[in-house]
mmCIF file of C-alpha atoms in Angstrom:
data_model
loop_
_atom_site.group_PDB
_atom_site.id
_atom_site.type_symbol
_atom_site.label_atom_id
_atom_site.label_comp_id
_atom_site.label_asym_id
_atom_site.label_seq_id
_atom_site.Cartn_x
_atom_site.Cartn_y
_atom_site.Cartn_z
ATOM 1 C CA MET A 1235 153.991 151.551 164.515
ATOM 2 C CA ALA A 1236 154.386 152.348 160.815
ATOM 3 C CA TYR A 1237 155.818 148.886 160.108
ATOM 4 C CA ARG A 1238 153.046 147.197 162.095
ATOM 5 C CA GLU A 1239 150.369 149.027 160.129
ATOM 6 C CA LYS A 1240 152.075 148.051 156.873
ATOM 7 C CA VAL A 1241 152.141 144.372 157.853
ATOM 8 C CA LYS A 1242 148.472 144.443 158.964
ATOM 9 C CA ALA A 1243 147.505 145.276 155.368
ATOM 10 C CA LEU A 1244 148.993 141.976 154.115
ATOM 11 C CA SER A 1245 147.281 138.595 154.084
ATOM 12 C CA ASP A 1246 148.918 135.561 155.706
ATOM 13 C CA ILE A 1247 149.501 134.103 152.242
ATOM 14 C CA GLU A 1248 151.313 137.256 151.108
ATOM 15 C CA ARG A 1249 153.396 137.330 154.280
ATOM 16 C CA GLN A 1250 154.508 133.713 153.843
ATOM 17 C CA SER A 1251 155.327 134.010 150.131
ATOM 18 C CA THR A 1252 158.880 132.916 149.362
ATOM 19 C CA GLU A 1253 158.994 135.378 146.476
ATOM 20 C CA ARG A 1254 158.545 138.548 148.546
ATOM 21 C CA GLU A 1255 161.523 140.563 149.661
ATOM 22 C CA LYS A 1256 162.057 140.043 153.394
ATOM 23 C CA THR A 1257 161.220 143.041 155.584
ATOM 24 C CA GLY A 1258 161.565 143.680 159.302
ATOM 25 C CA VAL A 1259 162.639 146.067 162.073
ATOM 26 C CA PHE A 1260 165.002 145.647 165.031
ATOM 27 C CA THR A 1261 163.085 146.079 168.294
ATOM 28 C CA GLY A 1262 166.092 147.335 170.246
ATOM 29 C CA ARG A 1263 165.668 144.433 172.639
ATOM 30 C CA TYR A 1264 167.590 141.214 173.221
ATOM 31 C CA ALA A 1265 166.729 137.695 174.353
ATOM 32 C CA ILE A 1266 168.987 135.201 176.140
ATOM 33 C CA ASN A 1267 169.594 131.776 174.601
ATOM 34 C CA PRO A 1268 168.576 129.427 177.448
ATOM 35 C CA LEU A 1269 171.141 126.795 176.399
ATOM 36 C CA ASN A 1270 174.304 128.893 176.307
ATOM 37 C CA GLY A 1271 173.390 132.310 177.700
ATOM 38 C CA GLU A 1272 174.168 134.079 174.427
ATOM 39 C CA LYS A 1273 172.573 137.482 173.833
ATOM 40 C CA LEU A 1274 170.310 137.457 170.741
ATOM 41 C CA PRO A 1275 168.770 140.499 168.986
ATOM 42 C CA VAL A 1276 164.969 140.453 168.709
ATOM 43 C CA TRP A 1277 163.568 141.447 165.297
ATOM 44 C CA ALA A 1278 159.984 141.864 164.114
ATOM 45 C CA ALA A 1279 159.486 140.266 160.681
ATOM 46 C CA ASP A 1280 156.392 139.941 158.518
ATOM 47 C CA TYR A 1281 156.946 136.311 157.525
ATOM 48 C CA VAL A 1282 156.597 135.093 161.138
ATOM 49 C CA LEU A 1283 152.905 134.604 161.946
ATOM 50 C CA ALA A 1284 151.479 135.241 165.406
ATOM 51 C CA ASP A 1285 149.583 131.925 165.457
ATOM 52 C CA TYR A 1286 152.732 129.852 164.784
ATOM 53 C CA GLY A 1287 153.687 128.485 168.200
ATOM 54 C CA THR A 1288 154.042 131.441 170.565
ATOM 55 C CA GLY A 1289 154.497 133.913 167.707
ATOM 56 C CA ALA A 1290 158.220 134.208 168.452
ATOM 57 C CA ILE A 1291 160.755 131.903 166.806
ATOM 58 C CA MET A 1292 164.474 131.180 167.099
ATOM 59 C CA ALA A 1293 165.744 131.904 163.586
ATOM 60 C CA VAL A 1294 168.294 129.449 162.183
ATOM 61 C CA PRO A 1295 169.437 131.194 158.979
ATOM 62 C CA ALA A 1296 171.994 128.577 157.954
ATOM 63 C CA HIS A 1297 169.307 125.887 157.740
ATOM 64 C CA ASP A 1298 166.040 127.671 156.856
ATOM 65 C CA GLN A 1299 165.775 129.508 153.546
ATOM 66 C CA ARG A 1300 163.385 132.200 154.772
ATOM 67 C CA ASP A 1301 165.562 132.910 157.810
ATOM 68 C CA LEU A 1302 168.619 132.996 155.559
ATOM 69 C CA ASP A 1303 166.995 135.459 153.151
ATOM 70 C CA PHE A 1304 166.103 137.650 156.131
ATOM 71 C CA ALA A 1305 169.613 137.476 157.609
ATOM 72 C CA ARG A 1306 171.224 138.389 154.281
ATOM 73 C CA ALA A 1307 168.787 141.266 153.787
ATOM 74 C CA PHE A 1308 169.800 142.809 157.147
ATOM 75 C CA ASP A 1309 173.446 141.674 157.282
ATOM 76 C CA LEU A 1310 172.895 139.398 160.275
ATOM 77 C CA PRO A 1311 175.336 136.587 161.140
ATOM 78 C CA VAL A 1312 174.805 133.164 159.576
ATOM 79 C CA ARG A 1313 176.171 130.427 161.833
ATOM 80 C CA PRO A 1314 175.861 126.784 160.701
ATOM 81 C CA VAL A 1315 174.860 124.510 163.578
ATOM 82 C CA LEU A 1316 174.248 121.357 161.531
ATOM 83 C CA ASN A 1317 176.964 119.778 159.417
ATOM 84 C CA THR A 1318 175.102 118.358 156.416
ATOM 85 C CA GLY A 1319 178.153 118.179 154.162
ATOM 86 C CA GLY A 1320 176.819 121.047 152.062
ATOM 87 C CA GLU A 1321 178.500 124.309 151.195
ATOM 88 C CA ASP A 1322 178.512 127.293 153.544
ATOM 89 C CA PRO A 1323 175.085 129.005 153.304
ATOM 90 C CA ALA A 1324 176.694 132.359 154.104
ATOM 91 C CA GLU A 1325 178.611 132.040 150.833
ATOM 92 C CA THR A 1326 176.047 130.320 148.595
ATOM 93 C CA GLY A 1327 172.854 131.985 149.830
ATOM 94 C CA ILE A 1328 171.247 128.528 149.996
ATOM 95 C CA ALA A 1329 170.203 127.088 153.359
ATOM 96 C CA THR A 1330 171.412 123.539 154.036
ATOM 97 C CA ALA A 1331 168.506 121.349 155.119
ATOM 98 C CA GLY A 1332 168.381 117.635 155.749
ATOM 99 C CA GLU A 1333 170.202 115.351 158.152
ATOM 100 C CA GLY A 1334 173.638 115.810 159.693
ATOM 101 C CA THR A 1335 175.513 116.217 162.963
ATOM 102 C CA LEU A 1336 175.485 119.253 165.207
ATOM 103 C CA MET A 1337 178.324 121.773 165.203
ATOM 104 C CA ASN A 1338 178.913 125.105 166.955
ATOM 105 C CA SER A 1339 176.501 123.794 169.594
ATOM 106 C CA GLY A 1340 178.656 123.196 172.677
ATOM 107 C CA GLU A 1341 178.075 119.885 174.399
ATOM 108 C CA LEU A 1342 175.616 118.862 171.671
ATOM 109 C CA ASP A 1343 178.348 118.823 168.985
ATOM 110 C CA GLY A 1344 178.609 115.547 167.111
ATOM 111 C CA LEU A 1345 175.063 114.405 167.878
ATOM 112 C CA SER A 1346 172.575 113.653 165.124
ATOM 113 C CA LYS A 1347 169.596 115.976 164.845
ATOM 114 C CA ALA A 1348 167.307 113.240 166.157
ATOM 115 C CA ASP A 1349 169.522 112.681 169.233
ATOM 116 C CA ALA A 1350 170.219 116.377 169.837
ATOM 117 C CA ILE A 1351 166.554 117.381 170.277
ATOM 118 C CA PRO A 1352 165.874 115.237 173.398
ATOM 119 C CA ALA A 1353 169.374 116.023 174.693
ATOM 120 C CA ALA A 1354 168.701 119.776 174.452
ATOM 121 C CA ILE A 1355 165.329 119.342 176.181
ATOM 122 C CA ALA A 1356 167.009 117.401 178.994
ATOM 123 C CA ILE A 1357 169.531 120.242 179.475
ATOM 124 C CA LEU A 1358 166.764 122.854 179.611
ATOM 125 C CA GLU A 1359 164.720 120.820 182.089
ATOM 126 C CA LYS A 1360 167.806 120.335 184.289
ATOM 127 C CA LEU A 1361 168.504 124.076 184.226
ATOM 128 C CA GLY A 1362 164.838 124.832 184.883
ATOM 129 C CA THR A 1363 164.637 127.080 181.807
ATOM 130 C CA GLY A 1364 162.415 124.981 179.567
ATOM 131 C CA GLU A 1365 160.423 121.790 179.089
ATOM 132 C CA LYS A 1366 159.090 119.541 176.342
ATOM 133 C CA PHE A 1367 155.920 120.792 174.672
ATOM 134 C CA VAL A 1368 153.835 119.441 171.777
ATOM 135 C CA ASN A 1369 152.434 122.143 169.494
ATOM 136 C CA PHE A 1370 149.463 121.297 167.248
ATOM 137 C CA ARG A 1371 148.953 123.363 164.105
ATOM 138 C CA LEU A 1372 145.523 122.247 162.872
ATOM 139 C CA ARG A 1373 143.499 125.380 162.144
ATOM 140 C CA ASP A 1374 139.876 126.075 161.299
ATOM 141 C CA TRP A 1375 139.301 125.104 157.693
ATOM 142 C CA LEU A 1376 137.168 127.327 155.469
ATOM 143 C CA LEU A 1377 136.324 124.716 152.870
ATOM 144 C CA SER A 1378 133.635 126.454 150.780
ATOM 145 C CA ARG A 1379 134.475 127.930 147.383
ATOM 146 C CA GLN A 1380 132.444 130.046 144.954
ATOM 147 C CA ARG A 1381 133.596 128.135 141.895
ATOM 148 C CA PHE A 1382 132.082 125.487 139.668
ATOM 149 C CA TRP A 1383 134.774 122.800 139.708
ATOM 150 C CA GLY A 1384 134.394 121.183 143.098
ATOM 151 C CA THR A 1385 132.228 118.859 145.136
ATOM 152 C CA PRO A 1386 128.731 120.320 145.738
ATOM 153 C CA ILE A 1387 127.821 120.886 149.394
ATOM 154 C CA PRO A 1388 124.847 118.543 150.114
ATOM 155 C CA ILE A 1389 122.718 121.094 151.975
ATOM 156 C CA ILE A 1390 119.326 122.556 150.992
ATOM 157 C CA HIS A 1391 118.332 125.973 152.351
ATOM 158 C CA CYS A 1392 114.655 126.282 153.314
ATOM 159 C CA ALA A 1393 112.977 129.436 154.639
ATOM 160 C CA GLU A 1394 110.917 127.317 157.053
ATOM 161 C CA CYS A 1395 113.273 124.501 158.046
ATOM 162 C CA GLY A 1396 116.632 126.201 157.751
ATOM 163 C CA GLU A 1397 119.620 124.133 156.571
ATOM 164 C CA VAL A 1398 118.458 120.652 155.620
ATOM 165 C CA PRO A 1399 120.877 117.827 154.661
ATOM 166 C CA VAL A 1400 120.208 116.202 151.289
ATOM 167 C CA PRO A 1401 118.685 112.748 151.982
ATOM 168 C CA ASP A 1402 121.046 109.796 151.649
ATOM 169 C CA ASP A 1403 119.095 108.306 148.752
ATOM 170 C CA GLN A 1404 119.707 111.526 146.738
ATOM 171 C CA LEU A 1405 123.483 111.435 147.187
ATOM 172 C CA PRO A 1406 125.842 112.182 145.655
ATOM 173 C CA VAL A 1407 124.812 115.655 144.491
ATOM 174 C CA THR A 1408 126.267 116.094 141.010
ATOM 175 C CA LEU A 1409 127.122 119.254 139.112
ATOM 176 C CA PRO A 1410 124.743 120.282 136.294
ATOM 177 C CA GLU A 1411 126.024 118.901 133.013
ATOM 178 C CA ASN A 1412 124.872 121.840 130.878
ATOM 179 C CA LEU A 1413 127.348 124.275 132.481
ATOM 180 C CA ARG A 1414 130.300 124.290 130.143
ATOM 181 C CA GLY A 1415 132.270 126.844 128.138
ATOM 182 C CA GLU A 1416 130.530 130.240 127.965
ATOM 183 C CA ALA A 1417 128.103 129.248 130.711
ATOM 184 C CA LEU A 1418 131.029 129.396 133.161
ATOM 185 C CA SER A 1419 132.057 132.952 132.233
ATOM 186 C CA PRO A 1420 131.744 135.669 134.954
ATOM 187 C CA ARG A 1421 128.201 137.002 135.338
ATOM 188 C CA GLY A 1422 128.246 138.755 138.696
ATOM 189 C CA THR A 1423 127.423 135.555 140.573
ATOM 190 C CA SER A 1424 128.873 132.078 140.870
ATOM 191 C CA PRO A 1425 128.115 129.621 138.018
ATOM 192 C CA LEU A 1426 126.043 127.351 140.252
ATOM 193 C CA ALA A 1427 123.993 130.233 141.670
ATOM 194 C CA ALA A 1428 123.050 131.192 138.111
ATOM 195 C CA ALA A 1429 121.927 127.627 137.261
ATOM 196 C CA LEU A 1430 118.369 128.128 138.543
ATOM 197 C CA GLU A 1431 117.046 124.795 137.274
ATOM 198 C CA TRP A 1432 119.663 123.070 139.444
ATOM 199 C CA VAL A 1433 119.394 125.452 142.418
ATOM 200 C CA ASN A 1434 115.611 125.469 142.900
ATOM 201 C CA VAL A 1435 114.334 122.282 144.590
ATOM 202 C CA GLU A 1436 111.755 121.190 147.124
ATOM 203 C CA CYS A 1437 112.675 121.035 150.802
ATOM 204 C CA PRO A 1438 113.066 117.347 151.803
ATOM 205 C CA ASN A 1439 111.288 118.085 155.105
ATOM 206 C CA CYS A 1440 108.279 120.289 154.296
ATOM 207 C CA GLY A 1441 108.068 120.200 150.485
ATOM 208 C CA ARG A 1442 108.159 123.999 150.164
ATOM 209 C CA ALA A 1443 110.331 125.823 147.640
ATOM 210 C CA ALA A 1444 114.007 125.776 148.649
ATOM 211 C CA GLN A 1445 117.465 126.194 147.142
ATOM 212 C CA ARG A 1446 120.571 124.073 146.987
ATOM 213 C CA ASP A 1447 123.797 125.427 148.466
ATOM 214 C CA THR A 1448 125.641 127.060 145.561
ATOM 215 C CA ASP A 1449 129.165 126.829 147.008
ATOM 216 C CA THR A 1450 131.435 123.882 146.328
ATOM 217 C CA MET A 1451 133.984 122.259 148.605
ATOM 218 C CA ASP A 1452 137.715 122.845 148.548
ATOM 219 C CA THR A 1453 139.436 120.138 146.466
ATOM 220 C CA PHE A 1454 141.361 119.120 149.591
ATOM 221 C CA VAL A 1455 138.096 117.598 150.821
ATOM 222 C CA ASP A 1456 138.436 115.012 148.044
ATOM 223 C CA SER A 1457 142.193 114.490 148.303
ATOM 224 C CA SER A 1458 141.942 114.034 152.084
ATOM 225 C CA TRP A 1459 140.463 110.546 151.588
ATOM 226 C CA TYR A 1460 140.956 109.570 147.927
ATOM 227 C CA PHE A 1461 143.563 106.951 148.887
ATOM 228 C CA LEU A 1462 140.768 105.090 150.688
ATOM 229 C CA ARG A 1463 138.692 105.041 147.497
ATOM 230 C CA PHE A 1464 141.611 103.591 145.497
ATOM 231 C CA VAL A 1465 141.176 100.300 147.385
ATOM 232 C CA SER A 1466 137.759 99.667 145.787
ATOM 233 C CA PRO A 1467 137.051 102.311 143.112
ATOM 234 C CA HIS A 1468 134.007 100.490 141.746
ATOM 235 C CA PHE A 1469 132.312 99.856 145.089
ATOM 236 C CA THR A 1470 128.787 101.389 145.061
ATOM 237 C CA GLU A 1471 127.496 100.633 148.562
ATOM 238 C CA GLY A 1472 129.613 103.249 150.317
ATOM 239 C CA PRO A 1473 132.867 105.217 150.091
ATOM 240 C CA PHE A 1474 134.987 102.035 150.159
ATOM 241 C CA ASP A 1475 134.638 98.287 150.622
ATOM 242 C CA PRO A 1476 134.926 97.516 154.362
ATOM 243 C CA ALA A 1477 136.150 94.004 153.556
ATOM 244 C CA LYS A 1478 139.157 95.330 151.614
ATOM 245 C CA ILE A 1479 140.067 98.584 153.316
ATOM 246 C CA ASN A 1480 141.656 97.057 156.415
ATOM 247 C CA ASP A 1481 143.809 94.728 154.306
ATOM 248 C CA TRP A 1482 145.355 97.680 152.480
ATOM 249 C CA MET A 1483 145.513 100.523 154.991
ATOM 250 C CA PRO A 1484 147.628 102.322 156.045
ATOM 251 C CA VAL A 1485 149.407 103.584 152.924
ATOM 252 C CA GLY A 1486 153.011 102.354 152.917
ATOM 253 C CA GLN A 1487 154.803 105.454 151.630
ATOM 254 C CA TYR A 1488 153.774 109.104 151.199
ATOM 255 C CA VAL A 1489 155.899 111.331 148.956
ATOM 256 C CA GLY A 1490 155.185 115.061 148.898
ATOM 257 C CA GLY A 1491 156.673 118.515 149.227
ATOM 258 C CA VAL A 1492 157.096 120.328 152.532
ATOM 259 C CA GLU A 1493 154.085 122.491 151.684
ATOM 260 C CA HIS A 1494 151.914 119.410 152.265
ATOM 261 C CA ALA A 1495 152.903 119.265 155.949
ATOM 262 C CA ILE A 1496 150.453 122.023 156.920
ATOM 263 C CA LEU A 1497 147.758 121.192 154.400
ATOM 264 C CA HIS A 1498 147.174 117.782 152.911
ATOM 265 C CA LEU A 1499 148.915 115.722 155.595
ATOM 266 C CA LEU A 1500 146.934 117.323 158.409
ATOM 267 C CA TYR A 1501 143.657 117.096 156.519
ATOM 268 C CA ALA A 1502 144.240 113.455 155.548
ATOM 269 C CA ARG A 1503 145.081 112.569 159.158
ATOM 270 C CA PHE A 1504 141.962 114.393 160.361
ATOM 271 C CA PHE A 1505 139.703 112.525 157.915
ATOM 272 C CA THR A 1506 141.338 109.180 158.713
ATOM 273 C CA LYS A 1507 140.926 109.621 162.465
ATOM 274 C CA VAL A 1508 137.273 110.643 162.113
ATOM 275 C CA ILE A 1509 136.548 107.604 159.926
ATOM 276 C CA HIS A 1510 138.429 105.433 162.439
ATOM 277 C CA ASP A 1511 136.355 106.852 165.325
ATOM 278 C CA MET A 1512 133.196 106.072 163.330
ATOM 279 C CA GLY A 1513 134.238 102.403 163.329
ATOM 280 C CA MET A 1514 134.691 102.251 159.544
ATOM 281 C CA LEU A 1515 138.485 101.828 159.527
ATOM 282 C CA ASP A 1516 140.920 99.977 161.795
ATOM 283 C CA ALA A 1517 143.904 102.219 161.026
ATOM 284 C CA ASP A 1518 144.010 105.563 162.834
ATOM 285 C CA GLU A 1519 146.901 106.950 160.771
ATOM 286 C CA PRO A 1520 146.750 107.204 156.961
ATOM 287 C CA PHE A 1521 150.463 106.824 156.113
ATOM 288 C CA SER A 1522 153.239 104.630 157.526
ATOM 289 C CA ALA A 1523 156.213 106.563 156.147
ATOM 290 C CA LEU A 1524 156.793 110.099 154.843
ATOM 291 C CA LEU A 1525 159.338 111.403 152.353
ATOM 292 C CA ASN A 1526 159.392 115.174 151.931
ATOM 293 C CA GLN A 1527 160.814 115.854 148.489
ATOM 294 C CA GLY A 1528 162.971 118.940 148.029
ATOM 295 C CA GLN A 1529 162.449 121.829 145.645
ATOM 296 C CA VAL A 1530 164.388 122.719 142.521
ATOM 297 C CA LEU A 1531 165.634 126.256 143.108
ATOM 298 C CA ASN A 1532 167.366 128.717 140.830
ATOM 299 C CA GLY A 1533 169.738 131.149 142.495
ATOM 300 C CA GLY A 1534 168.402 130.331 145.956
ATOM 301 C CA LYS A 1535 164.765 131.044 145.045
ATOM 302 C CA ALA A 1536 161.915 128.756 144.082
ATOM 303 C CA MET A 1537 161.316 128.836 140.340
ATOM 304 C CA SER A 1538 158.252 130.889 139.439
ATOM 305 C CA LYS A 1539 156.728 132.722 136.503
ATOM 306 C CA SER A 1540 156.600 135.998 138.429
ATOM 307 C CA LEU A 1541 160.351 135.932 139.092
ATOM 308 C CA GLY A 1542 161.135 134.801 135.567
ATOM 309 C CA ASN A 1543 163.802 132.424 136.896
ATOM 310 C CA GLY A 1544 162.524 129.209 135.381
ATOM 311 C CA VAL A 1545 164.651 126.884 133.276
ATOM 312 C CA ASP A 1546 163.339 126.017 129.815
ATOM 313 C CA LEU A 1547 163.175 122.224 129.842
ATOM 314 C CA GLY A 1548 162.733 122.105 126.071
ATOM 315 C CA GLU A 1549 166.011 123.954 125.533
ATOM 316 C CA GLN A 1550 167.802 121.591 127.922
ATOM 317 C CA LEU A 1551 166.404 118.548 126.124
ATOM 318 C CA ASP A 1552 167.323 119.928 122.699
ATOM 319 C CA LYS A 1553 170.875 120.699 123.765
ATOM 320 C CA PHE A 1554 171.754 117.695 125.926
ATOM 321 C CA GLY A 1555 169.186 114.985 125.224
ATOM 322 C CA VAL A 1556 166.587 113.453 127.495
ATOM 323 C CA ASP A 1557 168.943 110.863 129.020
ATOM 324 C CA ALA A 1558 171.478 113.439 130.159
ATOM 325 C CA VAL A 1559 168.788 115.671 131.657
ATOM 326 C CA ARG A 1560 167.198 112.715 133.434
ATOM 327 C CA LEU A 1561 170.547 111.733 134.942
ATOM 328 C CA THR A 1562 171.085 115.313 136.071
ATOM 329 C CA MET A 1563 167.756 115.410 137.857
ATOM 330 C CA VAL A 1564 168.260 111.994 139.460
ATOM 331 C CA PHE A 1565 171.814 112.565 140.701
ATOM 332 C CA ALA A 1566 171.711 116.300 141.499
ATOM 333 C CA SER A 1567 170.796 115.613 145.138
ATOM 334 C CA PRO A 1568 168.972 113.158 147.406
ATOM 335 C CA PRO A 1569 165.211 113.375 146.808
ATOM 336 C CA GLU A 1570 164.572 114.937 150.228
ATOM 337 C CA ASP A 1571 167.028 117.826 149.672
ATOM 338 C CA ASP A 1572 166.625 121.038 147.715
ATOM 339 C CA VAL A 1573 168.806 121.419 144.641
ATOM 340 C CA ASP A 1574 169.838 124.699 143.079
ATOM 341 C CA TRP A 1575 170.051 124.505 139.310
ATOM 342 C CA ARG A 1576 172.397 127.482 139.120
ATOM 343 C CA MET A 1577 174.707 126.123 141.812
ATOM 344 C CA SER A 1578 174.844 122.798 139.970
ATOM 345 C CA ARG A 1579 176.310 124.717 137.049
ATOM 346 C CA ARG A 1580 178.905 126.375 139.256
ATOM 347 C CA ARG A 1581 180.104 123.072 140.610
ATOM 348 C CA ALA A 1582 180.757 121.727 137.127
ATOM 349 C CA PRO A 1583 184.573 121.261 136.894
ATOM 350 C CA ARG A 1584 186.548 122.585 133.948
ATOM 351 C CA SER A 1585 183.466 123.470 131.962
ATOM 352 C CA SER A 1586 182.022 126.665 130.596
ATOM 353 C CA SER A 1587 178.842 124.849 129.642
ATOM 354 C CA PRO A 1588 175.589 126.472 130.829
ATOM 355 C CA ALA A 1589 174.305 123.006 131.691
ATOM 356 C CA PRO A 1590 174.054 121.728 135.268
ATOM 357 C CA GLY A 1591 177.135 120.078 136.716
ATOM 358 C CA ALA A 1592 175.896 116.557 136.026
ATOM 359 C CA LEU A 1593 175.513 117.381 132.330
ATOM 360 C CA ALA A 1594 178.965 118.902 132.228
ATOM 361 C CA ARG A 1595 180.465 115.885 133.965
ATOM 362 C CA MET A 1596 178.753 113.596 131.475
ATOM 363 C CA SER A 1597 180.381 115.590 128.709
ATOM 364 C CA GLN A 1598 183.775 114.665 130.179
ATOM 365 C CA ALA A 1599 182.952 110.980 130.618
ATOM 366 C CA SER A 1600 185.031 108.527 128.666
ATOM 367 C CA PRO A 1601 183.401 107.088 125.542
ATOM 368 C CA ALA A 1602 184.205 103.572 126.717
ATOM 369 C CA SER A 1603 182.271 104.009 129.964
ATOM 370 C CA MET A 1604 179.264 105.563 128.257
ATOM 371 C CA SER A 1605 179.050 103.530 125.073
ATOM 372 C CA PRO A 1606 176.719 100.855 126.524
ATOM 373 C CA LEU A 1607 174.153 103.559 127.226
ATOM 374 C CA VAL A 1608 174.443 104.919 123.693
ATOM 375 C CA THR A 1609 174.240 101.414 122.226
ATOM 376 C CA ALA A 1610 171.084 100.706 124.208
ATOM 377 C CA ARG A 1611 169.465 103.971 123.192
ATOM 378 C CA CYS A 1612 170.360 103.509 119.525
ATOM 379 C CA ALA A 1613 169.251 99.878 119.268
ATOM 380 C CA PRO A 1614 166.152 99.378 117.095
ATOM 381 C CA SER A 1615 162.950 98.571 118.935
ATOM 382 C CA PRO A 1616 161.063 95.370 118.087
ATOM 383 C CA THR A 1617 157.837 97.382 118.009
ATOM 384 C CA GLY A 1618 159.124 100.364 116.066
ATOM 385 C CA PRO A 1619 161.788 103.057 116.092
ATOM 386 C CA LEU A 1620 162.824 104.579 119.412
ATOM 387 C CA PRO A 1621 163.421 108.318 119.901
ATOM 388 C CA THR A 1622 167.153 108.903 120.149
ATOM 389 C CA PRO A 1623 167.712 112.168 122.033
ATOM 390 C CA LEU A 1624 171.375 111.239 122.433
ATOM 391 C CA SER A 1625 171.521 111.429 118.631
ATOM 392 C CA CYS A 1626 173.528 108.180 118.550
ATOM 393 C CA TRP A 1627 176.756 110.122 118.971
ATOM 394 C CA THR A 1628 179.908 108.427 117.856
ATOM 395 C CA THR A 1629 182.095 106.939 120.569
ATOM 396 C CA THR A 1630 185.301 106.784 118.569
ATOM 397 C CA SER A 1631 186.984 109.697 120.341
ATOM 398 C CA SER A 1632 186.421 111.861 123.400
ATOM 399 C CA THR A 1633 186.409 114.993 121.283
ATOM 400 C CA SER A 1634 183.440 113.772 119.249
ATOM 401 C CA TRP A 1635 181.520 112.302 122.200
ATOM 402 C CA TRP A 1636 179.712 115.495 123.261
ATOM 403 C CA PRO A 1637 178.076 117.552 120.517
ATOM 404 C CA SER A 1638 179.051 121.176 120.168
#
């Protein structure tokens, strides 16, 4: 009861924060794995939300960072079930995500993740212990904000007529231009509510005194359809040119972090499907392909100011040069995988350098193999001098190749 009351005092955002220490209590109960009959302890944890699926999840600590942090906090077993080629998460403290083949999974061993999912469902259906189910995660969206920088809500509030939409010929509603600097400082009310000349208008229906809505929309309202506007940014007869939009849509490739999966991707799909249903767009999906880029971690945790675990890019550039740092970032891992800056250092062979492994390996590269890069960087530019972060190091000997 005490733990439940403690969790009730936290917001969903606080509970899902990757920076919070994981907390939980063992319920004293066990569940049975329907695939293999294994007995599993049931824990209550604050980072699992009741509205996610059924509110109960099967933790996979080897391949989910939050589950791994929880398992390490309570000394629970960490069993890899997907061979991604990465190091053992139980040793590194870093969950291995991405593609691979199943392991420690009985008759599913050796299958790819994509093949194992339908195979597991088929086993459950045959045993009568489970079935395929599609879970939708679109939630109610509170899109109003009490801040100045945002899209005004085109509604006028009238004491007689109620909420009245701004007429089409008065759209778009623009923010007042005289609100800048000190005018945006806190005054006990939102900046727009204090701009009385902008707020007070006539009701479009009855002509009586009325007020504009003083909230603005969440910025996701704009980013949910901005890719449609890119097709014809100068078109003035509507949101986009109908003659061009169907030639360009859908977008060929979407690149974004995993945090977009429950925010921008869902919102963009929602907007696209509504516009499609209105007959304004042939495509009913906004994006043809998705690439979820990984995060750069430090010691198994996302870099953040509050944790103080960031890496000073300026120091890295000063010490190793922009080319070396760029190569490190490009070759540290595939773009869809997380990379741990600290672990990259540990993997650097025969080096006590504090730089990531790729930097250390560059320091051991032969001058002959690297000299074309140096020559290219040191060559004069036809339009002026180029910056030379490699400092045009000499390539006459391996000892002088990497600066001390």
